[in-house]
Amino acid sequence: MSGSVTSQVVAIPHVVKGQVQLDATVEYGAADGERFATPAIDLDSLVWSRTEPLPLSEVPVAEIIDLLVATGEQLQKDPNGHVAEALENLVRTSPYERRILENAYEDLHLLMTGDRLWAQLNGELGGADIVDGWRRLEGAGLSGAIRAYPTRIVHVLAGNAPPVAAMTVIRGALVKGVHLLKMPSNDLLTATAILRAMGEVAPDHPIVQSFSAVYWRGGDTSVESVLFRPQFFDKLVAWGGDSAIRNAAKFLGPGLELISFDPKNSISLIGREALESPETMADAAERAAIAATPWNQEACASSRYQFIEGDVEDVDRFCELLQVALGKDRRYTSAVVPPLPSNVNEEVEALRSLEPLYRVFGSGNGRGLVVRSDEPVEFFPSNKTVNVVMVPKLEDAVKYVGVATQTVGIYPIERKEGLRNILASAGVQRTNPLGTTAGMIPGGPHDGFNPLQRFVKWVADEDENG
Amino acid sequence: MIKISALDSLLELVDRDDPFAENGEEIAQLRLQAISDRFEEHREKIPVLARRAADGGVDAIRSRADVVPLLFSHTTYKSYPETFVRQGRWDRMTTWLKTLSAVDGDEVNVEGVKDVDDWLDRLADAGHFIVASSGTTGKSSFLDNSAKDIERIQYIPQKTFAWPRQIPHDNSRMLVSMGRTVKGRFRGYYNHIGRTKYLAKPDASYSIDEAAPLAELSRLAALRAAIGAGTATPSDVQEYEGLSRGADERLFASLGRLAEIIVERHDEPMLIMGLWPYAYQMVEVARKRGWESANAHPDTVLGLGGGTKGVALPPDYREQVMKWFAPARQCDQYGMSEMSGFALMCEAGFYHWPAWIELLMVDESGEKLLPNEGKVTGRVALFDPVYEGHWGALATGDLANVDFGRCACGRPGPTVEDNVTRYGAGSAAGDDKLTCAASVDAYIREAIN
């Protein structure tokens, strides 16, 4: 594995408890980008002793929020050029084009504003008191106090969007635990860029002692079988990736629990109101394209199946508009993405030959493809592909949603309230107006749960009751 | 004066004492001519090919490289929406099939078709002879063939089998077929019929009687889809998991019956064909009954293959099977159900590619033709000019090492090394390019096969 590192190999830094490691000696072949190398891993340095208190446990959360805000500002200003350097290396190893990654890095600090962080803490835990100390609890004549106590967490990150690393650092800091971040091969730079910025604004602070971000190849038993134990960690957070979740599950047992941001997909429900006039049709098609394409349709929130009420002629006109709208450059979307996998493309071409039963708009060349059908297609729409499914009424689409359906965008907004209960009952975790780009409400749930509540251990301290 | 077609000249090789002795420039020219003839004929008949040729800007086949943009993958033949099968839309399935077919058949009557096996029978009534295969998810592929295609694929593999010491076509052997595809229009079914016709003694052709007809696989596929869609009831899930288990029990009973026949008639020369896991399981069943070996006739021939099919077998399963059957000889073949004949292993241990089939080694993407000289590693693609009924250009999922030079046995190449693997095999756990997006497949626990 190790050897002399040539200039063609991208050097990936590690950050371990505030120490930036640049000695990249272990080489890996990359699936998409160039070869890369990382520092060698010292497993002993990646755990925190259980005999010492957690570094952040008695630091007020207000202080932590101030540090996160300062970290965001540091990322934005980048006085030492470390963010720019990380970005250059990310461009070489990420499937995304430079422009999108630049935008993503430019926007990281928006997740770290004081307003947002306080809203997140208050929304999920009801205030700072319960992480800074003990909250009184009384009922049925009994009383005492409870505290959301920090824990030891290893996070297996997904790399399809840089905000994943930022959200992980933010949540980890707000609950004050210690956190080992395992970086994925499609984002080897963002976690360490954030931790470096944090180390620059508060070099000797306990927060810096509380985080490490390193890379090993996912599934490497020589690392995972050693670290993923209740002796070292209380919780394992896994993001997406069917095989990654199943792999993580192997190590679970008493004392080590899984918090899973499961692999998800998302859909849209478009009412017949969208087809009423050229204006509404254009509006709905633009919003539908926005819903489908964040992170080149690599995100769990990217809409893949869009159910629509209407006559076939109108729906086909909508599909034409949608196909064009899919091809646009957007802030987190390339105009042209990689072409469809060839086996999927073959299925699309088979459907094309079954017109008028199916109708195919565009092609699998990564510039936007729409397949119109009367029931969902069996392939997984990706690479800027939307399956527009005709339904007599939007309620009929509910039979196609399940626990894997994360977000449902709805058009027009008036239809949302009538649908949200049946959608929630079917498994959906989030409904929003079609094509909204603002993201989740700070303090609201993610994938059907409040992460901060699960990142902590709930401890009770009882009074002399009796 | 009847014009002998290039294909007819190529097929004469099959009937030679050594079908693999010659494979020079002259034969290469014949192959190119046969491919070119097929292209002229098929572009008129197969809509998907016509479109592919138009997209790729191919107006004629002048060289091997011209075939590459026209390669279909094995998934092409399963590109229909599975709901057609689930909902019994056999008219739509027929429409789909015809986009990939060059068979001049009669009108297909789909009135009252009750399942997929039934549909395939109706297609056969109309002159469309399907070779089906099944993947792990239960979704089948369907390749259309003419009656003549079927005759040829039943004859050719029997003619070359056990090369370099072929078995005479004199119907003198007891035959045992240990594959689960001897029922239901799989390649295994046509092979079994071919072996019975040319090699087996009358009334001495045995096979696993608990083969899986296609309808059972479709049922599995439908249940799997229902589980994915979240519409399956607990009893559906029970059936999904139980179907494979019930089949296993029946399979063991069937293997026991075959073991009995083999032991009982051990002094006859036999031909035993099938998959390694079945052969191993049969040997296990036999040993449990106290039969320590088959006491096989020295001229008994085994044709076992197909890898382990994901069944957990001991590392020395091959040796154990061979020891039980000793002194029988094992004949190794390499190929796939889409090929009219297979590559056979020579004395030096290399698979000799059939001279009438064009071997096109391509890169992993399947888009770039690799050179046909010296040693080449890449994806196996081929053009089989034998078929009237469907387009013969196929990109497989196999990663192979091929030598286009002369083989150690003295015969010309191309030869394939005995270490073929599947592209993408074993990379799942090591792939940590994680995304939080996924299809519902992630939510289905696969039944244990």
XYZ file of N, CA and C in Angstrom, chain B residues 257-444:
564
model
N -32.503 -39.302 -5.920
C -33.010 -40.247 -6.918
C -31.957 -40.454 -8.013
N -31.328 -39.347 -8.447
C -30.310 -39.453 -9.494
C -29.093 -40.234 -8.992
N -28.704 -39.987 -7.729
C -27.558 -40.705 -7.158
C -27.811 -42.203 -7.206
N -29.035 -42.563 -6.878
C -29.420 -43.967 -6.872
C -29.244 -44.582 -8.258
N -29.713 -43.862 -9.273
C -29.614 -44.362 -10.654
C -28.146 -44.512 -11.054
N -27.346 -43.509 -10.693
C -25.928 -43.530 -11.072
C -25.208 -44.708 -10.416
N -25.506 -44.933 -9.143
C -24.851 -46.033 -8.425
C -25.311 -47.376 -8.977
N -26.607 -47.461 -9.227
C -27.196 -48.704 -9.700
C -26.645 -49.121 -11.062
N -26.460 -48.153 -11.958
C -26.070 -48.493 -13.337
C -24.621 -48.101 -13.609
N -23.784 -48.248 -12.559
C -22.414 -47.715 -12.611
C -21.558 -48.352 -13.703
N -21.923 -49.567 -14.164
C -21.058 -50.215 -15.147
C -21.326 -49.781 -16.577
N -22.234 -48.803 -16.745
C -22.494 -48.266 -18.094
C -21.723 -46.968 -18.285
N -21.246 -46.688 -19.516
C -20.663 -45.360 -19.754
C -21.776 -44.304 -19.714
N -21.549 -43.299 -18.919
C -22.586 -42.269 -18.770
C -22.061 -40.921 -19.244
N -23.032 -40.025 -19.365
C -22.705 -38.622 -19.596
C -23.445 -37.857 -18.503
N -22.691 -37.183 -17.652
C -23.316 -36.487 -16.527
C -23.040 -34.998 -16.652
N -24.103 -34.248 -16.866
C -23.974 -32.814 -17.132
C -24.617 -32.035 -15.990
N -24.138 -30.815 -15.777
C -24.828 -29.993 -14.785
C -23.928 -28.985 -14.106
N -24.407 -28.518 -12.973
C -23.704 -27.478 -12.239
C -22.928 -28.100 -11.082
N -21.767 -27.543 -10.796
C -20.934 -28.052 -9.700
C -21.692 -28.157 -8.379
N -22.448 -27.116 -7.973
C -23.109 -27.246 -6.667
C -24.052 -28.447 -6.597
N -24.760 -28.709 -7.688
C -25.672 -29.857 -7.683
C -24.886 -31.155 -7.611
N -23.792 -31.213 -8.393
C -22.981 -32.421 -8.388
C -22.443 -32.670 -6.983
N -21.971 -31.595 -6.340
C -21.422 -31.751 -4.989
C -22.508 -32.197 -4.012
N -23.677 -31.547 -4.112
C -24.772 -31.908 -3.210
C -25.221 -33.352 -3.447
N -25.186 -33.784 -4.714
C -25.570 -35.150 -5.017
C -24.572 -36.133 -4.388
N -23.286 -35.793 -4.501
C -22.255 -36.642 -3.904
C -22.463 -36.733 -2.383
N -22.801 -35.596 -1.776
C -23.067 -35.582 -0.330
C -24.234 -36.498 0.022
N -25.314 -36.393 -0.760
C -26.490 -37.229 -0.530
C -26.096 -38.702 -0.659
N -25.311 -39.014 -1.704
C -24.907 -40.386 -1.957
C -24.078 -40.934 -0.791
N -23.118 -40.126 -0.304
C -22.269 -40.576 0.806
C -23.099 -40.839 2.054
N -24.091 -39.946 2.283
C -24.955 -40.146 3.452
C -25.652 -41.497 3.383
N -25.897 -41.934 2.165
C -26.577 -43.232 2.028
C -25.572 -44.393 1.995
N -24.308 -44.057 2.191
C -23.307 -45.105 2.293
C -22.638 -45.482 0.979
N -22.898 -44.706 -0.089
C -22.220 -44.996 -1.357
C -20.958 -44.149 -1.412
N -19.824 -44.755 -1.141
C -18.586 -43.984 -1.013
C -18.030 -43.546 -2.360
N -18.414 -44.260 -3.425
C -17.990 -43.808 -4.754
C -18.972 -44.344 -5.783
N -18.887 -43.788 -7.004
C -19.830 -44.180 -8.047
C -19.392 -45.460 -8.737
N -18.120 -45.869 -8.524
C -17.574 -46.993 -9.302
C -17.845 -46.778 -10.782
N -17.569 -45.593 -11.259
C -17.987 -45.237 -12.617
C -17.223 -46.021 -13.680
N -17.853 -46.188 -14.827
C -17.233 -46.792 -16.002
C -16.095 -45.868 -16.464
N -14.956 -46.441 -16.918
C -13.825 -45.576 -17.305
C -14.172 -44.601 -18.433
N -15.190 -44.892 -19.198
C -15.548 -44.000 -20.301
C -16.671 -43.034 -19.923
N -17.009 -42.977 -18.651
C -18.016 -42.002 -18.215
C -17.428 -40.589 -18.323
N -18.250 -39.676 -18.825
C -17.792 -38.303 -19.030
C -18.647 -37.353 -18.198
N -17.968 -36.412 -17.527
C -18.669 -35.376 -16.780
C -18.542 -34.054 -17.521
N -19.628 -33.316 -17.552
C -19.568 -31.961 -18.101
C -20.138 -31.017 -17.070
N -19.354 -30.764 -16.031
C -19.844 -29.903 -14.950
C -19.282 -28.504 -15.130
N -20.065 -27.512 -14.749
C -19.604 -26.138 -14.939
C -20.478 -25.168 -14.186
N -20.382 -23.917 -14.593
C -21.281 -22.894 -14.054
C -20.852 -22.282 -12.741
N -19.633 -22.619 -12.259
C -19.180 -22.014 -11.010
C -20.013 -22.486 -9.831
N -19.908 -21.767 -8.720
C -20.603 -22.215 -7.512
C -21.982 -21.595 -7.369
N -22.322 -20.626 -8.229
C -23.647 -19.989 -8.199
C -23.989 -19.478 -6.796
N -22.957 -19.022 -6.094
C -23.207 -18.431 -4.786
C -23.497 -19.429 -3.676
N -23.433 -20.725 -3.997
C -23.656 -21.735 -2.959
C -22.345 -21.919 -2.195
N -22.443 -22.001 -0.861
C -21.233 -22.190 -0.065
C -20.774 -23.634 -0.173
N -19.641 -23.851 -0.824
C -19.104 -25.201 -0.987
C -17.715 -25.236 -0.356
N -17.255 -26.437 0.072
C -15.893 -26.498 0.602
C -14.890 -26.173 -0.507
N -13.704 -25.686 -0.135
C -12.737 -25.268 -1.162
C -12.352 -26.396 -2.123
N -12.403 -27.637 -1.630
C -11.986 -28.745 -2.504
C -13.199 -29.477 -3.098
N -14.307 -28.760 -3.324
C -15.536 -29.403 -3.822
C -15.290 -30.144 -5.132
N -14.458 -29.544 -5.983
C -14.192 -30.139 -7.293
C -13.501 -31.495 -7.126
N -12.454 -31.481 -6.279
C -11.692 -32.717 -6.046
C -12.601 -33.793 -5.459
N -13.460 -33.388 -4.520
C -14.350 -34.373 -3.884
C -15.288 -35.004 -4.911
N -15.828 -34.178 -5.809
C -16.744 -34.702 -6.826
C -15.986 -35.641 -7.762
N -14.794 -35.200 -8.209
C -14.018 -36.012 -9.150
C -13.618 -37.347 -8.517
N -13.294 -37.305 -7.230
C -12.877 -38.514 -6.534
C -14.054 -39.498 -6.471
N -15.232 -38.974 -6.227
C -16.405 -39.849 -6.115
C -16.717 -40.514 -7.456
N -16.506 -39.735 -8.533
C -16.821 -40.245 -9.870
C -15.648 -40.977 -10.529
N -14.462 -40.998 -9.899
C -13.278 -41.594 -10.540
C -13.603 -43.000 -11.066
N -13.057 -43.360 -12.215
C -12.071 -42.684 -13.074
C -12.692 -41.808 -14.178
N -13.921 -41.344 -14.022
C -14.556 -40.549 -15.077
C -13.736 -39.298 -15.373
N -13.822 -38.792 -16.600
C -13.093 -37.558 -16.925
C -14.063 -36.376 -16.975
N -13.534 -35.214 -16.601
C -14.338 -33.984 -16.585
C -13.967 -33.139 -17.799
N -14.961 -32.608 -18.492
C -14.715 -31.739 -19.644
C -15.153 -30.335 -19.304
N -14.212 -29.414 -19.381
C -14.548 -28.029 -19.038
C -14.896 -27.239 -20.287
N -15.951 -26.449 -20.162
C -16.349 -25.571 -21.267
C -16.473 -24.156 -20.729
N -16.292 -23.179 -21.601
C -16.568 -21.803 -21.212
C -17.495 -21.190 -22.256
N -18.502 -20.533 -21.776
C -19.410 -19.888 -22.713
C -20.583 -19.315 -21.962
N -21.583 -18.902 -22.715
C -22.783 -18.369 -22.088
C -23.978 -18.800 -22.913
N -25.159 -18.702 -22.309
C -26.327 -19.284 -22.966
C -26.659 -18.578 -24.277
N -26.076 -17.409 -24.521
C -26.329 -16.716 -25.784
C -25.479 -17.255 -26.931
N -24.515 -18.143 -26.645
C -23.619 -18.624 -27.702
C -24.140 -19.914 -28.332
N -23.927 -20.047 -29.643
C -24.398 -21.247 -30.348
C -23.543 -22.465 -29.996
N -22.302 -22.225 -29.643
C -21.414 -23.304 -29.217
C -20.465 -22.713 -28.197
N -19.692 -23.580 -27.527
C -18.892 -23.082 -26.424
C -17.405 -23.252 -26.682
N -16.608 -22.576 -25.853
C -15.163 -22.743 -25.918
C -14.812 -23.964 -25.076
N -13.944 -24.838 -25.601
C -13.618 -26.073 -24.884
C -12.151 -26.105 -24.501
N -11.874 -26.838 -23.418
C -10.517 -26.832 -22.896
C -9.635 -27.861 -23.596
N -8.443 -27.411 -24.012
C -7.519 -28.294 -24.707
C -6.632 -29.023 -23.695
N -5.710 -29.847 -24.213
C -4.803 -30.623 -23.370
C -3.941 -29.712 -22.507
N -3.690 -28.479 -22.980
C -2.819 -27.567 -22.235
C -3.584 -26.723 -21.217
N -4.894 -26.901 -21.184
C -5.664 -26.207 -20.152
C -6.205 -24.839 -20.554
N -6.302 -24.586 -21.854
C -6.860 -23.309 -22.306
C -8.160 -23.539 -23.069
N -9.083 -22.590 -22.947
C -10.358 -22.705 -23.665
C -10.197 -22.194 -25.096
N -10.496 -23.036 -26.053
C -10.388 -22.625 -27.449
C -11.708 -22.059 -27.936
N -11.632 -20.829 -28.393
C -12.823 -20.111 -28.829
C -13.308 -20.685 -30.166
N -14.627 -20.917 -30.318
C -15.111 -21.490 -31.580
C -14.796 -20.584 -32.772
N -14.285 -21.175 -33.836
C -13.810 -20.387 -34.974
C -14.941 -19.716 -35.752
N -16.171 -20.209 -35.586
C -17.279 -19.594 -36.347
C -17.902 -18.409 -35.606
N -17.433 -18.156 -34.364
C -17.946 -17.017 -33.593
C -16.838 -15.973 -33.484
N -17.151 -14.723 -33.759
C -16.154 -13.651 -33.674
C -15.975 -13.252 -32.219
N -14.732 -13.326 -31.731
C -14.432 -12.855 -30.376
C -13.933 -11.415 -30.470
N -14.611 -10.519 -29.773
C -14.230 -9.110 -29.802
C -13.890 -8.702 -28.376
N -12.618 -8.627 -28.051
C -12.277 -8.158 -26.714
C -12.402 -6.635 -26.693
N -13.141 -6.123 -25.704
C -13.350 -4.675 -25.603
C -12.927 -4.208 -24.212
N -12.845 -2.897 -24.040
C -12.467 -2.362 -22.731
C -13.666 -2.470 -21.789
N -13.451 -2.060 -20.534
C -14.505 -2.246 -19.528
C -15.797 -1.552 -19.921
N -15.676 -0.384 -20.544
C -16.882 0.361 -20.924
C -17.626 -0.319 -22.072
N -16.942 -1.218 -22.763
C -17.569 -1.906 -23.890
C -17.593 -1.060 -25.146
N -16.865 0.046 -25.145
C -16.937 0.972 -26.276
C -15.698 0.934 -27.166
N -14.601 0.359 -26.647
C -13.354 0.410 -27.392
C -12.881 -1.002 -27.691
N -12.629 -1.273 -28.974
C -12.138 -2.595 -29.374
C -10.660 -2.712 -29.024
N -10.281 -3.795 -28.355
C -8.879 -4.029 -28.024
C -8.238 -4.804 -29.182
N -6.897 -4.753 -29.293
C -6.259 -5.421 -30.435
C -6.473 -6.936 -30.378
N -6.526 -7.582 -31.570
C -6.683 -9.040 -31.591
C -5.364 -9.711 -31.914
N -4.348 -9.339 -31.118
C -3.059 -10.019 -31.245
C -2.402 -10.086 -29.870
N -1.641 -11.134 -29.649
C -0.966 -11.316 -28.373
C -1.954 -11.517 -27.235
N -1.487 -11.165 -26.018
C -2.331 -11.375 -24.837
C -3.141 -10.119 -24.537
N -4.419 -10.292 -24.318
C -5.330 -9.163 -24.118
C -6.202 -9.454 -22.898
N -6.366 -8.446 -22.046
C -7.278 -8.570 -20.902
C -8.388 -7.547 -21.058
N -9.618 -7.976 -20.924
C -10.723 -7.037 -21.057
C -12.062 -7.725 -20.978
N -13.067 -7.025 -21.473
C -14.434 -7.539 -21.455
C -14.663 -8.406 -22.690
N -15.282 -9.558 -22.468
C -15.578 -10.457 -23.578
C -16.818 -9.948 -24.317
N -16.659 -9.718 -25.614
C -17.815 -9.423 -26.465
C -17.704 -10.355 -27.663
N -18.802 -10.558 -28.345
C -18.762 -11.535 -29.424
C -19.814 -11.226 -30.472
N -19.585 -11.791 -31.664
C -20.656 -11.799 -32.654
C -20.848 -13.234 -33.094
N -22.049 -13.749 -32.841
C -22.355 -15.114 -33.224
C -23.248 -15.062 -34.462
N -22.686 -15.410 -35.629
C -23.448 -15.247 -36.873
C -24.491 -16.339 -37.101
N -24.521 -17.321 -36.198
C -25.411 -18.469 -36.382
C -26.887 -18.057 -36.371
N -27.244 -17.081 -35.551
C -28.666 -16.842 -35.275
C -29.403 -16.080 -36.366
N -30.505 -16.664 -36.809
C -31.424 -15.958 -37.714
C -32.349 -15.049 -36.918
N -32.712 -15.476 -35.714
C -33.839 -14.890 -34.993
C -33.541 -13.644 -34.203
N -32.266 -13.429 -33.850
C -31.936 -12.212 -33.104
C -30.533 -11.745 -33.480
N -30.225 -10.518 -33.123
C -28.933 -9.913 -33.443
C -27.843 -10.591 -32.639
N -26.742 -10.945 -33.291
C -25.736 -11.794 -32.659
C -24.611 -11.072 -31.942
N -24.666 -9.748 -31.857
C -23.569 -9.012 -31.221
C -23.867 -8.795 -29.753
N -22.971 -9.280 -28.898
C -23.257 -9.267 -27.465
C -22.030 -8.843 -26.670
N -22.221 -7.912 -25.742
C -21.179 -7.596 -24.764
C -21.540 -8.320 -23.477
N -20.647 -9.174 -23.000
C -20.945 -9.949 -21.792
C -20.464 -9.183 -20.562
N -20.690 -9.743 -19.394
C -20.179 -9.149 -18.160
C -18.881 -9.804 -17.719
N -18.257 -10.579 -18.622
C -17.081 -11.357 -18.229
C -15.771 -10.604 -18.462
N -14.905 -10.697 -17.485
C -13.547 -10.148 -17.577
C -12.612 -11.333 -17.796
N -11.901 -11.331 -18.934
C -11.112 -12.517 -19.272
C -9.746 -12.135 -19.809
N -8.806 -13.105 -19.683
C -7.486 -12.994 -20.296
C -7.487 -13.873 -21.538
N -7.202 -13.250 -22.679
C -7.286 -13.967 -23.946
C -5.937 -13.897 -24.644
N -5.540 -15.027 -25.264
C -4.317 -15.029 -26.063
C -4.704 -15.286 -27.514
N -4.439 -14.305 -28.378
C -4.787 -14.454 -29.796
C -3.712 -15.209 -30.569
N -2.592 -15.501 -29.898
C -1.510 -16.225 -30.569
C -1.735 -17.721 -30.536
N -0.707 -18.479 -30.959
C -0.822 -19.935 -30.982
C -0.799 -20.488 -29.559
N -1.609 -21.495 -29.305
C -1.728 -22.071 -27.966
C -0.591 -23.054 -27.708
N -0.311 -23.323 -26.437
C 0.709 -24.304 -26.063
C 0.407 -25.696 -26.630
N -0.875 -25.961 -26.933
C -1.238 -27.275 -27.484
C -0.924 -27.356 -28.977
N -0.469 -26.240 -29.577
C -0.087 -26.250 -30.985
C -1.159 -25.712 -31.921
N -2.385 -25.582 -31.428
C -3.457 -25.088 -32.298
C -3.476 -23.559 -32.297
N -4.098 -22.973 -33.310
C -4.180 -21.509 -33.324
C -5.170 -21.008 -32.272
N -5.073 -19.732 -31.926
C -5.994 -19.103 -30.978
C -7.237 -18.610 -31.691
N -8.027 -17.779 -31.041
C -7.827 -17.268 -29.687
C -8.213 -18.286 -28.605
N -7.468 -18.191 -27.477
C -7.800 -19.028 -26.323
C -8.073 -18.138 -25.114
N -8.896 -18.655 -24.223
C -9.273 -17.923 -23.013
C -8.673 -18.649 -21.822
N -8.013 -17.879 -20.944
C -7.448 -18.490 -19.733
C -8.558 -18.910 -18.787
N -8.246 -19.956 -18.004
C -9.252 -20.515 -17.100
C -9.355 -19.686 -15.816
N -9.587 -18.384 -15.956
C -9.725 -17.537 -14.758
C -10.664 -16.378 -15.049
N -11.752 -16.691 -15.735
C -12.722 -15.659 -16.086
C -13.454 -15.214 -14.819
N -13.606 -13.884 -14.660
C -14.399 -13.382 -13.527
C -15.471 -12.446 -14.073
N -16.390 -12.068 -13.211
C -17.427 -11.120 -13.609
C -16.940 -9.715 -13.303
N -17.246 -8.756 -14.181
C -16.950 -7.361 -13.867
C -17.727 -6.961 -12.621
N -17.030 -6.266 -11.719
C -17.723 -5.756 -10.537
C -17.883 -6.786 -9.436
N -17.377 -8.012 -9.654
C -17.534 -9.026 -8.609
C -16.668 -8.656 -7.411
N -17.267 -8.702 -6.249
C -16.508 -8.521 -5.020
C -16.084 -7.106 -4.716
N -16.626 -6.121 -5.461
C -16.198 -4.749 -5.184
C -17.179 -4.041 -4.257
N -18.291 -4.673 -3.937
C -19.373 -3.991 -3.218
C -18.928 -3.437 -1.856
N -18.296 -4.284 -1.054
C -17.963 -3.845 0.295
C -16.871 -2.787 0.270
N -15.994 -2.861 -0.725
C -14.875 -1.940 -0.774
C -15.216 -0.602 -1.403
N -16.415 -0.505 -1.967
C -16.779 0.734 -2.635
C -17.340 1.694 -1.615
N -16.553 2.707 -1.242
C -17.108 3.614 -0.234
C -17.331 4.996 -0.800
N -17.756 5.017 -2.056
C -18.192 6.276 -2.643
C -19.662 6.392 -2.239
N -19.875 6.944 -1.044
C -21.221 6.868 -0.471
C -22.103 8.025 -0.897
N -23.359 7.709 -1.146
C -24.358 8.751 -1.326
C -25.555 8.380 -0.469
N -26.376 9.394 -0.152
C -27.533 9.102 0.701
C -28.750 8.769 -0.141
N -28.552 8.679 -1.486
C -29.673 8.377 -2.372
C -29.619 6.911 -2.754
N -30.787 6.275 -2.853
C -30.783 4.876 -3.270
C -32.158 4.445 -3.699
N -32.191 3.344 -4.400
C -33.472 2.790 -4.815
C -34.003 1.910 -3.688
N -35.245 1.505 -3.827
C -35.851 0.705 -2.765
C -35.222 -0.680 -2.666
N -34.397 -1.051 -3.646
C -33.726 -2.348 -3.554
C -32.997 -2.501 -2.225
N -32.545 -1.350 -1.704
C -31.814 -1.384 -0.449
C -32.686 -1.904 0.696
N -33.984 -1.869 0.500
C -34.891 -2.234 1.587
C -35.370 -3.676 1.498
N -34.842 -4.404 0.514
C -35.273 -5.787 0.344
C -34.171 -6.711 0.825
